[in-house]
PDB file of C-alpha atoms in Angstrom:
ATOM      1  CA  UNK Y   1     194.528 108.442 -27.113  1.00  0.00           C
ATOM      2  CA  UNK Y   2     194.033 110.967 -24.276  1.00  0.00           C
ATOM      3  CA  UNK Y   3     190.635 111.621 -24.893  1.00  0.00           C
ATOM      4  CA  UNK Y   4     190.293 107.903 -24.618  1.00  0.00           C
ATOM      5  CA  UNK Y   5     191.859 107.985 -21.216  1.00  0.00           C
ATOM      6  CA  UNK Y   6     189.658 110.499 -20.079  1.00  0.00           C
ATOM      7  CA  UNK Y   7     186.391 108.600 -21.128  1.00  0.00           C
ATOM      8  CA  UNK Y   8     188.193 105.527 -19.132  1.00  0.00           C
ATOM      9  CA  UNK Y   9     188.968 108.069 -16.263  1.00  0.00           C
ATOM     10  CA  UNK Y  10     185.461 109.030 -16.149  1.00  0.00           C
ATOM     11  CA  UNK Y  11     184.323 105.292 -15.783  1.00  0.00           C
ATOM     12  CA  UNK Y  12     186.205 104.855 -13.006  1.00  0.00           C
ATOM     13  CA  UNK Y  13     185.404 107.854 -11.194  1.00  0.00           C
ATOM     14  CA  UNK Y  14     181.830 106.644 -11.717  1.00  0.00           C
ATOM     15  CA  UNK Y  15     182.237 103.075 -10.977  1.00  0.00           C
ATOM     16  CA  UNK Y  16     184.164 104.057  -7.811  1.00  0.00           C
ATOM     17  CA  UNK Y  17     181.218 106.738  -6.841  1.00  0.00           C
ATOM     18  CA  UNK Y  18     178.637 104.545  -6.999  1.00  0.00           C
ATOM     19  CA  UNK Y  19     180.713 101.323  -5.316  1.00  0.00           C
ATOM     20  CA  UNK Y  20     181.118 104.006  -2.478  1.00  0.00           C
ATOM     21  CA  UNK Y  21     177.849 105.531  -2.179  1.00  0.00           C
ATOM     22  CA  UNK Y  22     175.796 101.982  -2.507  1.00  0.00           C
ATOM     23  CA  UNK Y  23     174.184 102.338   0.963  1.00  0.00           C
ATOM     24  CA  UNK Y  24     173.331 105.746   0.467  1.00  0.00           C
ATOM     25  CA  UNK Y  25     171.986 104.925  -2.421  1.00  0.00           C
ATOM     26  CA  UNK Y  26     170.222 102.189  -2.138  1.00  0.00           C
ATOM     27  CA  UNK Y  27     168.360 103.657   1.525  1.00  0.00           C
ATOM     28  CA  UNK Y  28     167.246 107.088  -0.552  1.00  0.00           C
ATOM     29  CA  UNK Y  29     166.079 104.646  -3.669  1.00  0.00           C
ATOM     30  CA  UNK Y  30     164.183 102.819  -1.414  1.00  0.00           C
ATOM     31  CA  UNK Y  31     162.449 106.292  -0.389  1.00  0.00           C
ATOM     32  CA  UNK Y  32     162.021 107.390  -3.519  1.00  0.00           C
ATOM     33  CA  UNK Y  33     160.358 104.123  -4.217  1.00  0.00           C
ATOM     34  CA  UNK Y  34     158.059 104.395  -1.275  1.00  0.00           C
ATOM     35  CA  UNK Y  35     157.274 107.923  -2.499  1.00  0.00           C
ATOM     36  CA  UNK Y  36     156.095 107.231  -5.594  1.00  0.00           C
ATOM     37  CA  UNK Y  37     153.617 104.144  -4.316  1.00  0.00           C
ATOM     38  CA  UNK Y  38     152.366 106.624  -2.043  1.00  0.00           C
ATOM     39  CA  UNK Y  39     151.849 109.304  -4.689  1.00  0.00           C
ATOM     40  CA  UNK Y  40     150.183 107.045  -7.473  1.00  0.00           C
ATOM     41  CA  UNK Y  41     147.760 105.072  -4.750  1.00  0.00           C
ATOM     42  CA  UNK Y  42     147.142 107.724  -2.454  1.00  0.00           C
ATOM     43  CA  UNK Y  43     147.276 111.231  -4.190  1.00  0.00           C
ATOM     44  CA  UNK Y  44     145.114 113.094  -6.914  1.00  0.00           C
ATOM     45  CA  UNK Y  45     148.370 114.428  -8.119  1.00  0.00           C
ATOM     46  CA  UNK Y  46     147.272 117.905  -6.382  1.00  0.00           C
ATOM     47  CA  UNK Y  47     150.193 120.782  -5.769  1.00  0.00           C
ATOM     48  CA  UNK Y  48     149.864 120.227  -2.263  1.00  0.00           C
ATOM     49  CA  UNK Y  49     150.641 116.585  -2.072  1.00  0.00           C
ATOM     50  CA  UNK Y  50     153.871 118.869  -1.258  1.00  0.00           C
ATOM     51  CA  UNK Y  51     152.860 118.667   1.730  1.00  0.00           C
ATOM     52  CA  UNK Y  52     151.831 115.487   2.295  1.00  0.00           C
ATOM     53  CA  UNK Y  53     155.740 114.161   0.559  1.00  0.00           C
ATOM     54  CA  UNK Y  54     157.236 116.841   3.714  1.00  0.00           C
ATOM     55  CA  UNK Y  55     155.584 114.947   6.270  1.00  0.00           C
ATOM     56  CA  UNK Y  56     156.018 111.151   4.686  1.00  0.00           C
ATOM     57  CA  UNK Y  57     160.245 112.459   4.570  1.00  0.00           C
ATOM     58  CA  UNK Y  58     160.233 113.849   8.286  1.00  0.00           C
ATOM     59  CA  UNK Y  59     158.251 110.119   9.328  1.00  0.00           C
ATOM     60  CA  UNK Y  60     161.063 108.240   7.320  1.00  0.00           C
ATOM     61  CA  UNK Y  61     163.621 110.094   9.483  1.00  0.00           C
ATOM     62  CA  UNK Y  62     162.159 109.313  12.832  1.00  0.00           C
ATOM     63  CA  UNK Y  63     162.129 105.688  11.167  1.00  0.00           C
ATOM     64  CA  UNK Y  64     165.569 105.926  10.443  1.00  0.00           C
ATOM     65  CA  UNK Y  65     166.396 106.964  13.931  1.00  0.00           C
ATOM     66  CA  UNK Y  66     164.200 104.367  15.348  1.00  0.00           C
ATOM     67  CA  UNK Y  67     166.275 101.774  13.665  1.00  0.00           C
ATOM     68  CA  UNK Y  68     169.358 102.966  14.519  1.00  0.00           C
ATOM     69  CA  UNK Y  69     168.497 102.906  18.298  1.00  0.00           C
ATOM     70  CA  UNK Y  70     166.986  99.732  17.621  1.00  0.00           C
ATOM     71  CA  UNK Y  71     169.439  97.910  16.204  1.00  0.00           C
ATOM     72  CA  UNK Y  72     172.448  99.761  17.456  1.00  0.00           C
ATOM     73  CA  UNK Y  73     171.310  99.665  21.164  1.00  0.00           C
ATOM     74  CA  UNK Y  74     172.527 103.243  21.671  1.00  0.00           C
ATOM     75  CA  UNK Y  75     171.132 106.787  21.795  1.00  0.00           C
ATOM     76  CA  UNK Y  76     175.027 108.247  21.310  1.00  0.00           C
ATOM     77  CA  UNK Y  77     174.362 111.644  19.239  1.00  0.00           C
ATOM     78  CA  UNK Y  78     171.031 112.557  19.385  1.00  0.00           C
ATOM     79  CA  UNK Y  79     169.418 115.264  21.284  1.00  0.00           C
ATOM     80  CA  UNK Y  80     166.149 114.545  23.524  1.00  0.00           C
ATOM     81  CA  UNK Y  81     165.258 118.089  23.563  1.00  0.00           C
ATOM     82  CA  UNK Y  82     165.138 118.178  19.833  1.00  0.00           C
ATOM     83  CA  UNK Y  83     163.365 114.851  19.804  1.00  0.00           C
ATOM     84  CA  UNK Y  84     161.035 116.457  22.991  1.00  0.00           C
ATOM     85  CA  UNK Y  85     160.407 119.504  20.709  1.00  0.00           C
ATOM     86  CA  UNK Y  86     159.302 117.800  17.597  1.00  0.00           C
ATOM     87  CA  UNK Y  87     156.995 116.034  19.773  1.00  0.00           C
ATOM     88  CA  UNK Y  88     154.928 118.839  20.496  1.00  0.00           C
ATOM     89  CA  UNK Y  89     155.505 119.959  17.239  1.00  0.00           C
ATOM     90  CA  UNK Y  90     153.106 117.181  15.551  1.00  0.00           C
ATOM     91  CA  UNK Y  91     151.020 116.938  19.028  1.00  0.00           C
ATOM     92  CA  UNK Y  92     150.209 120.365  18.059  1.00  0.00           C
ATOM     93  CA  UNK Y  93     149.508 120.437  14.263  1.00  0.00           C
ATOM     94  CA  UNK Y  94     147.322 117.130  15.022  1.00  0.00           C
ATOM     95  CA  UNK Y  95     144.914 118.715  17.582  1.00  0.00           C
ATOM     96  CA  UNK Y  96     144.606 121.368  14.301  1.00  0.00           C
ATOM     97  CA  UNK Y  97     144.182 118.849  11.294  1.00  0.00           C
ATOM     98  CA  UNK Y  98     142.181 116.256  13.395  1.00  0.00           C
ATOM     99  CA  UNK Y  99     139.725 118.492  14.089  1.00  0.00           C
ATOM    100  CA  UNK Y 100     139.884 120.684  11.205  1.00  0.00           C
ATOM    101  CA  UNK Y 101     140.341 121.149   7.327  1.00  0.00           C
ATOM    102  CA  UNK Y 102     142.154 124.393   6.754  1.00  0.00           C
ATOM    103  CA  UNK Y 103     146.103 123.495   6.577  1.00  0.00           C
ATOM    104  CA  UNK Y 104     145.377 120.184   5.048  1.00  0.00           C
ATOM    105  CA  UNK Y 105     146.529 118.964   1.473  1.00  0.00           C
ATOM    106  CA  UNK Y 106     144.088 119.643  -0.908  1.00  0.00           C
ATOM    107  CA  UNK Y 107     144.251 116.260  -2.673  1.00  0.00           C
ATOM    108  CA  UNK Y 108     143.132 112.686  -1.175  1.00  0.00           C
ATOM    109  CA  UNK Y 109     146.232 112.385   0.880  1.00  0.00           C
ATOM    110  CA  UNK Y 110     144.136 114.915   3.109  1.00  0.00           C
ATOM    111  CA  UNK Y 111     141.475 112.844   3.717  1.00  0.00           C
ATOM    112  CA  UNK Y 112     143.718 110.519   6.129  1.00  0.00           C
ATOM    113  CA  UNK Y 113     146.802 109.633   4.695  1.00  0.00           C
ATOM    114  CA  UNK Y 114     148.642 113.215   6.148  1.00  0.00           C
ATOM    115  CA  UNK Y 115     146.999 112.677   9.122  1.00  0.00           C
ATOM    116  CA  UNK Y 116     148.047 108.977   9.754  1.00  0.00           C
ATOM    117  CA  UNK Y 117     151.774 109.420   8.500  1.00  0.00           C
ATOM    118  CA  UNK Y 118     152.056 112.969  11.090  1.00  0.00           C
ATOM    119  CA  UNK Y 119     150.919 110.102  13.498  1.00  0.00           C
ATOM    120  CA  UNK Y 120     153.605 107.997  12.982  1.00  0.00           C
ATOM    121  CA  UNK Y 121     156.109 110.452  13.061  1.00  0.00           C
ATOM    122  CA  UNK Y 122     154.369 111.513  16.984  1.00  0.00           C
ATOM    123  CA  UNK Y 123     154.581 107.653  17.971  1.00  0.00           C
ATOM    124  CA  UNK Y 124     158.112 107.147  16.378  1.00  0.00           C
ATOM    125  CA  UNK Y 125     159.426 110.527  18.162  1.00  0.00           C
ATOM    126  CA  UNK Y 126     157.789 108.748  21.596  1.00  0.00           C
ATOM    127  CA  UNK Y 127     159.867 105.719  21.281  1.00  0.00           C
ATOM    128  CA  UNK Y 128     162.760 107.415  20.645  1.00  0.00           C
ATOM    129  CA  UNK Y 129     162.521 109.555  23.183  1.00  0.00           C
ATOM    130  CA  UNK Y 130     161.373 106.024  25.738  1.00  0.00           C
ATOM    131  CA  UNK Y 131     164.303 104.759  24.569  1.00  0.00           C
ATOM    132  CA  UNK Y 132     166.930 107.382  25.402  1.00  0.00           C
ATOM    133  CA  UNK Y 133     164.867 107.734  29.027  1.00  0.00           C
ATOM    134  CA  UNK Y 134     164.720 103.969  29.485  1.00  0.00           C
ATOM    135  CA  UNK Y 135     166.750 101.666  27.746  1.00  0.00           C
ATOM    136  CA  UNK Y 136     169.636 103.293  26.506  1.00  0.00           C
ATOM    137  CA  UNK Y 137     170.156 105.848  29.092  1.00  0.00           C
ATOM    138  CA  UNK Y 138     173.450 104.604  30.006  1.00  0.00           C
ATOM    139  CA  UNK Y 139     174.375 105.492  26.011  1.00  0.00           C
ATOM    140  CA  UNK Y 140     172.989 109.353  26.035  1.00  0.00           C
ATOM    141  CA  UNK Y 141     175.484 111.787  26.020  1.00  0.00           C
ATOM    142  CA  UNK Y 142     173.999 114.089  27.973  1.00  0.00           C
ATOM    143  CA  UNK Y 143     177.189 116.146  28.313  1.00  0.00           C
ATOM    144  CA  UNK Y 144     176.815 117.199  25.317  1.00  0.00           C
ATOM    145  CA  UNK Y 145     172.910 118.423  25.112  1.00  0.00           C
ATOM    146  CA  UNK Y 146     172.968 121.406  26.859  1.00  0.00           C
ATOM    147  CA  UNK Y 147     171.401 123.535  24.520  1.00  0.00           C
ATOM    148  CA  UNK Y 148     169.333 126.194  26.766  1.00  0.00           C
ATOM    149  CA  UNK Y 149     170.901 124.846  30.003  1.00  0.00           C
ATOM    150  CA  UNK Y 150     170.662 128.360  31.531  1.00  0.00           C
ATOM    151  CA  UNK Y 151     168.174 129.028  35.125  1.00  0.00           C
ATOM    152  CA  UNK Y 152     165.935 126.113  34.331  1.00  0.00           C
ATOM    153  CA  UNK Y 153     166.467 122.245  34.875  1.00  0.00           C
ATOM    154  CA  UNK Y 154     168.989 120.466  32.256  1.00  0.00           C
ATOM    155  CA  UNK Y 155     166.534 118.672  30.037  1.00  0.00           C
ATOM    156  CA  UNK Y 156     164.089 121.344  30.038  1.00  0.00           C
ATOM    157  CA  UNK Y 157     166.263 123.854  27.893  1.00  0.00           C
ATOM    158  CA  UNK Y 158     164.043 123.359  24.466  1.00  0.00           C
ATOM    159  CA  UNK Y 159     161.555 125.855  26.770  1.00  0.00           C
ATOM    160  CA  UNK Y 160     163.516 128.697  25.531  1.00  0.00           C
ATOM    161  CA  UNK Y 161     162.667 127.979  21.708  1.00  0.00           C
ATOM    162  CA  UNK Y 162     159.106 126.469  23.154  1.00  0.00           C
ATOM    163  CA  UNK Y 163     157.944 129.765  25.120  1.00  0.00           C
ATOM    164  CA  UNK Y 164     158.946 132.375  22.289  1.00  0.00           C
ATOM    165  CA  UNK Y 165     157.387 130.359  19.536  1.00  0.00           C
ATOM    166  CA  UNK Y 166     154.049 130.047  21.248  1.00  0.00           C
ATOM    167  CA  UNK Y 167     153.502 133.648  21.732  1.00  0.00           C
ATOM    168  CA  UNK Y 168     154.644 134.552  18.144  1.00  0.00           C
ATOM    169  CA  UNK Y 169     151.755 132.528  17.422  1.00  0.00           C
ATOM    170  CA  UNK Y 170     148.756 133.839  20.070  1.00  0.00           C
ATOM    171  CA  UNK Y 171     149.683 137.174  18.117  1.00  0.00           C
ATOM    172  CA  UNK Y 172     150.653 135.972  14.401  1.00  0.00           C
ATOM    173  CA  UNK Y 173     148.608 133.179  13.400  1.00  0.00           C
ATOM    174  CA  UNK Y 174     146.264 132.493   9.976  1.00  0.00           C
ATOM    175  CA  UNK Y 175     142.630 131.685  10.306  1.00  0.00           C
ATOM    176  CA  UNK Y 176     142.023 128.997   7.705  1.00  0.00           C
ATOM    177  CA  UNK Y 177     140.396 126.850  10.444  1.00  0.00           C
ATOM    178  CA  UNK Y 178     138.554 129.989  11.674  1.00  0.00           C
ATOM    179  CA  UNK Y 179     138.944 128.923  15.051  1.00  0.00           C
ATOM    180  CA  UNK Y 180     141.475 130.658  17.698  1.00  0.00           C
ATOM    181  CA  UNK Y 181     142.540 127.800  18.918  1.00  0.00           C
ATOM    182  CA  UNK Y 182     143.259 125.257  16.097  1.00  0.00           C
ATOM    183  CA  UNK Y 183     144.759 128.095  14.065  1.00  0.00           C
ATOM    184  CA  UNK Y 184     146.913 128.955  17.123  1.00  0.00           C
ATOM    185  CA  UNK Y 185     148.085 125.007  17.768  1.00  0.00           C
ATOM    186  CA  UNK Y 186     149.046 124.583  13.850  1.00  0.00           C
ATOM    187  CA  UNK Y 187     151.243 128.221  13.918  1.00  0.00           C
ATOM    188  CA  UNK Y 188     153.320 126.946  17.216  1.00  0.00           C
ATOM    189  CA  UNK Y 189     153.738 123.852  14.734  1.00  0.00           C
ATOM    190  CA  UNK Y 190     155.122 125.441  12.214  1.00  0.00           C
ATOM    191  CA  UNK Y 191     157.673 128.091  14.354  1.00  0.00           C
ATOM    192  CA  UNK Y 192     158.785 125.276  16.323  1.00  0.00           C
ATOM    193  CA  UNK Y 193     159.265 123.214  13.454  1.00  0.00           C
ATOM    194  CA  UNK Y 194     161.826 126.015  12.540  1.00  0.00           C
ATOM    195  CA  UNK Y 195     164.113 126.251  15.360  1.00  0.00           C
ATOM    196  CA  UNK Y 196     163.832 122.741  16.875  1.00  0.00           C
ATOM    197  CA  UNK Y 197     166.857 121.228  15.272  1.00  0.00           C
ATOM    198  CA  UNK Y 198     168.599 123.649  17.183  1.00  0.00           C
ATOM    199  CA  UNK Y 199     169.694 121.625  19.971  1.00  0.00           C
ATOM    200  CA  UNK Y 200     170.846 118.790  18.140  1.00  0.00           C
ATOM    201  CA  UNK Y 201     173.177 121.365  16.194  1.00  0.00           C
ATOM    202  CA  UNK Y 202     174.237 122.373  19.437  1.00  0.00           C
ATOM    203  CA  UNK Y 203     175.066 118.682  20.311  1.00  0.00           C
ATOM    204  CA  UNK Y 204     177.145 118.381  17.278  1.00  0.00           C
ATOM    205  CA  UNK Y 205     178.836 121.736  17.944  1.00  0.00           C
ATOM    206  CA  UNK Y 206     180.185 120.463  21.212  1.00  0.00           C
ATOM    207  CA  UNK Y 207     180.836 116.399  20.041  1.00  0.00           C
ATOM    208  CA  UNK Y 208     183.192 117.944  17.437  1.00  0.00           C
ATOM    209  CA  UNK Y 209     184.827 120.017  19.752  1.00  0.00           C
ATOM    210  CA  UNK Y 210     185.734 117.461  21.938  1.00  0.00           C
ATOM    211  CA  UNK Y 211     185.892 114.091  19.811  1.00  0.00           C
ATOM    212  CA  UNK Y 212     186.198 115.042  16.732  1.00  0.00           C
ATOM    213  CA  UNK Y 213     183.025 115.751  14.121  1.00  0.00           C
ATOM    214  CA  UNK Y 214     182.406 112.651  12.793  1.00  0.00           C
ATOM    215  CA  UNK Y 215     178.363 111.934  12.583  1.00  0.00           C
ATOM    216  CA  UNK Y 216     176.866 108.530  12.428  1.00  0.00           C
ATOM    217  CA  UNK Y 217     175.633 107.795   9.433  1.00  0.00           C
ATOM    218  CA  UNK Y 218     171.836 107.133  10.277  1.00  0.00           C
ATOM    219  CA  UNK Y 219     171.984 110.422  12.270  1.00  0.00           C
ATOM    220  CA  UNK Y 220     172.886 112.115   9.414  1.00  0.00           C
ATOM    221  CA  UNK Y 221     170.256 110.946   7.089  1.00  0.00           C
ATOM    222  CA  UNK Y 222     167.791 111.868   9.851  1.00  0.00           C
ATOM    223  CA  UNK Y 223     168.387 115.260  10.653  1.00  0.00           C
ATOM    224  CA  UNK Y 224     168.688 115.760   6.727  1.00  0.00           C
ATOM    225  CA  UNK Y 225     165.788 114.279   6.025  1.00  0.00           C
ATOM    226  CA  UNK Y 226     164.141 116.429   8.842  1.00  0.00           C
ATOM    227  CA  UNK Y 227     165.807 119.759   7.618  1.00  0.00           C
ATOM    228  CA  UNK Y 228     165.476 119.369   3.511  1.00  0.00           C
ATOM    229  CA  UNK Y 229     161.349 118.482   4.062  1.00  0.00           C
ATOM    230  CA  UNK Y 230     161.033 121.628   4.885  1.00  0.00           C
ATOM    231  CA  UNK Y 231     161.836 122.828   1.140  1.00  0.00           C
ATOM    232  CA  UNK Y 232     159.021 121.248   0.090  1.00  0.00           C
ATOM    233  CA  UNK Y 233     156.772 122.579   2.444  1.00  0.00           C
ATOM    234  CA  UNK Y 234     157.874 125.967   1.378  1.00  0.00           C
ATOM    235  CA  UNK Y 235     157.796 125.190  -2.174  1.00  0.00           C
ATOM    236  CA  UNK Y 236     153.903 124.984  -0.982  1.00  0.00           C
ATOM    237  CA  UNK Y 237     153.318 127.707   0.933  1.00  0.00           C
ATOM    238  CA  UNK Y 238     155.281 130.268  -1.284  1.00  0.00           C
ATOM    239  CA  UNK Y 239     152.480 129.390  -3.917  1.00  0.00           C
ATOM    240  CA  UNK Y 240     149.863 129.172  -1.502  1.00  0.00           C
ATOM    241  CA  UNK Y 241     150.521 132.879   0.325  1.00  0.00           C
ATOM    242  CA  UNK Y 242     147.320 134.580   0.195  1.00  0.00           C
ATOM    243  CA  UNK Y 243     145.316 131.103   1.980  1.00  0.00           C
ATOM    244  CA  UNK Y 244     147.686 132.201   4.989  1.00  0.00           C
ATOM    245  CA  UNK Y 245     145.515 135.683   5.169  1.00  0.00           C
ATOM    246  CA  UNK Y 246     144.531 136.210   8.734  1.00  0.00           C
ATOM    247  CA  UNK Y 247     140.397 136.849   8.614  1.00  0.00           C
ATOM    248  CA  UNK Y 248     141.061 140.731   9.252  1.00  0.00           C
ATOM    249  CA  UNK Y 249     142.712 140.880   5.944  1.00  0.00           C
ATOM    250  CA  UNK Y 250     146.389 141.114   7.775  1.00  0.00           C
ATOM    251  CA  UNK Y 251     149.181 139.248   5.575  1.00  0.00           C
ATOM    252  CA  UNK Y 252     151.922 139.584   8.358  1.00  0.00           C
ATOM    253  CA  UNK Y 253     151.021 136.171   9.772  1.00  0.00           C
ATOM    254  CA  UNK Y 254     151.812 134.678   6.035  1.00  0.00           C
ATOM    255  CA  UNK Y 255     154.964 136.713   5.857  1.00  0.00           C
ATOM    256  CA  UNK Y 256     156.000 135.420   9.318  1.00  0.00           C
ATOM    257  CA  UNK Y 257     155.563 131.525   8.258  1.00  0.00           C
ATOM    258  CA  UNK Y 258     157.595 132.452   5.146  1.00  0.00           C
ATOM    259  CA  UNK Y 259     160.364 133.796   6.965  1.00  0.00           C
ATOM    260  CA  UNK Y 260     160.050 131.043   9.361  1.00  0.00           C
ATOM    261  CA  UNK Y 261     160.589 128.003   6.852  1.00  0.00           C
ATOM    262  CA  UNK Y 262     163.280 130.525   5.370  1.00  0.00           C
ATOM    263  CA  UNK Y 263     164.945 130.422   8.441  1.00  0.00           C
ATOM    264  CA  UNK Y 264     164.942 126.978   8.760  1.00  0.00           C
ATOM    265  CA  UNK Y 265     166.692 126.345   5.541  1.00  0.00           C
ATOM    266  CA  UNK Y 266     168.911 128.714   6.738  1.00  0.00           C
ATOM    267  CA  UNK Y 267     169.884 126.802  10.097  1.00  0.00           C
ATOM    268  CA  UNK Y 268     170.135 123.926   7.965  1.00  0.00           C
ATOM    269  CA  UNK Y 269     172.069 124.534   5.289  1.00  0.00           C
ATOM    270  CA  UNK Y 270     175.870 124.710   6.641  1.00  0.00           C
ATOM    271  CA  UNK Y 271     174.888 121.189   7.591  1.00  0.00           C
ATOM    272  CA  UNK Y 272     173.495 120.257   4.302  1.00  0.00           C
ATOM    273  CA  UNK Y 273     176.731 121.285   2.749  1.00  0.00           C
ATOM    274  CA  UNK Y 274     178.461 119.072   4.731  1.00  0.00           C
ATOM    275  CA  UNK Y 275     176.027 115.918   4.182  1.00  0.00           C
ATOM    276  CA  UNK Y 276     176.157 116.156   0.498  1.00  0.00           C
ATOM    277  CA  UNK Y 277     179.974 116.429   0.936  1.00  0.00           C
ATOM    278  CA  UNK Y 278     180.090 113.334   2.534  1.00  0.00           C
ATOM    279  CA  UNK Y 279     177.611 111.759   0.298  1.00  0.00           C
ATOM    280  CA  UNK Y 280     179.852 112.874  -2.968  1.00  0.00           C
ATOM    281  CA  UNK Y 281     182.367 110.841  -1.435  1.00  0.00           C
ATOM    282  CA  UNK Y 282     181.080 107.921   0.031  1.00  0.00           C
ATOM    283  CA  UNK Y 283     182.777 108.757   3.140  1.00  0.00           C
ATOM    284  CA  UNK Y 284     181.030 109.185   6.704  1.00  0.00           C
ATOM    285  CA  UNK Y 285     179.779 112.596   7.530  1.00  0.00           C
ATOM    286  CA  UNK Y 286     182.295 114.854   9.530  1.00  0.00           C
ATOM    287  CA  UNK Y 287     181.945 118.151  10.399  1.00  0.00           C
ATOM    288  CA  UNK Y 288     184.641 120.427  11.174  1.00  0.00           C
ATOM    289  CA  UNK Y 289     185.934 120.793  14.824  1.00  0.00           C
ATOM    290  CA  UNK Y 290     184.759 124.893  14.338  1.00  0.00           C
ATOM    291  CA  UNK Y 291     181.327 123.715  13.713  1.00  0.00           C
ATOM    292  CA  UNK Y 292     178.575 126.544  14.117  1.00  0.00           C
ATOM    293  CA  UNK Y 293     175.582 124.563  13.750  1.00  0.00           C
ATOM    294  CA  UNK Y 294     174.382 127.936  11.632  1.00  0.00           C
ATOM    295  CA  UNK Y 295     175.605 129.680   8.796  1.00  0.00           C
TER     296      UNK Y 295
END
């Protein structure tokens, strides 16, 4: 009898999960459908469609945000410096892959799939960032993005992550492209990529200060979709090391990507413990008023 009731108990914790979590679940189904058409049309089933999967999950979180500020009519919780960041981010690895071969995915996805998806993600970051400028303005809590606010002008602050990251890479960089300055554009791509969430961290820090740390549920799937891409992409280049040799033979521009992704798992993950917390129970994403941003 009271295993019975535990079988039954188990049903309904089930039945109640899943009646909870059917948005979530149908939104991440859908991407998981989307990934698969993508991988059986338009990859040779190659290791480093890795990296082509990375850049189709960080497109389908600047989608999600579009949609939100689409539909919602308001730009409330999101950070235009981290949005302003990310759009160098793929301006930068585009004037490398566009013009070169070396840091693209080795299957067919590389011949202009990659390519065409980082280009989405560079038009949907635009809009986004159009629409917290133009038409939402009046929704942009700009009290809260101050991230870097210190001696230069208040929407400028993503210069302190910008400035560092670019001269990490005039001195660190690989040479797959064999050319200074495509190798040089796709490094700053990858450091920035690394620290750029920061200000939007930094925005949630202070919102759940002051009202409370409850994140909007679109929000949330973006910046997780943003963060947990990079796994894959260092799932990629942890088996791929030696291609980031620099052409003297130096591995310390390999080591410094590495560390760089690592780090950017590491930023992310007190808020991934928090989103799959909230996904678990079908319950909107809060984080708590002490929020760090970091672990």
């Amino acid at each position: 009898m009271n295993q019975n009731f535990k079988v039954e108990d188990a049903k309904e914790l089930i039945k109640s999960t899943l009646k909870s979590n059917n948005k979530n679940i149908a939104l991440w189904g859908d991407f998981m459908t989307a990934s698969l058409i993508v991988y059986f049309l338009f990859s040779s089933g190659d290791f480093s469609f890795l990296l082509t999967y990375a850049s189709f999950m960080r497109c389908f979180g600047f989608a999600l945000l579009n949609y939100k500020m689409l539909t919602g009519k308001t730009a409330k919780g999101v950070s235009v410096k981290t949005l302003e960041l990310y759009g160098v981010v793929f301006l930068c690895r585009l004037m490398s892959i566009l013009r070169h071969q070396g840091y693209l995915p080795f299957d067919k996805t590389g011949d202009w799939f990659y390519h065409f998806v980082e280009i989405i993600s560079l038009a949907s970051v635009c809009l986004a960032v159009y629409l917290i400028f133009v038409p939402l303005v009046s929704t942009y809590d700009e009290k809260y993005d101050k991230f870097g606010n210190l001696h230069v002008p208040d929407r400028l602050g993503g210069l302190y992550l910008l400035g560092p990251c670019v001269l990490m890479a005039i001195i660190f960089h690989p040479s797959l492209n064999n050319e200074w300055f495509s190798d040089i554009c796709w490094t700053i791509s990858m450091y920035l990529e690394s620290v750029a969430m920061l200000p939007q961290l930094y925005m949630f820090q202070k919102q759940a200060t002051d009202e409370g740390g409850v994140v909007e549920t679109l929000t949330s799937h973006m910046v997780f979709a943003l963060g947990f891409s990079r796994v894959f992409e260092f799932m990629f280049w942890v088996t791929s090391f030696k291609e980031l040799l620099h052409y003297s033979g130096s591995r310390m521009a390999g080591y410094i990507v590495l560390l760089a992704q690592i780090g950017h798992i590491g930023i992310m993950a007190d808020f991934f413990y928090y989103y799959f917390k909230s996904v678990s129970m079908g319950a909107p994403m809060e984080l708590p008023t002490t929020y760090s941003g970091v672990v």
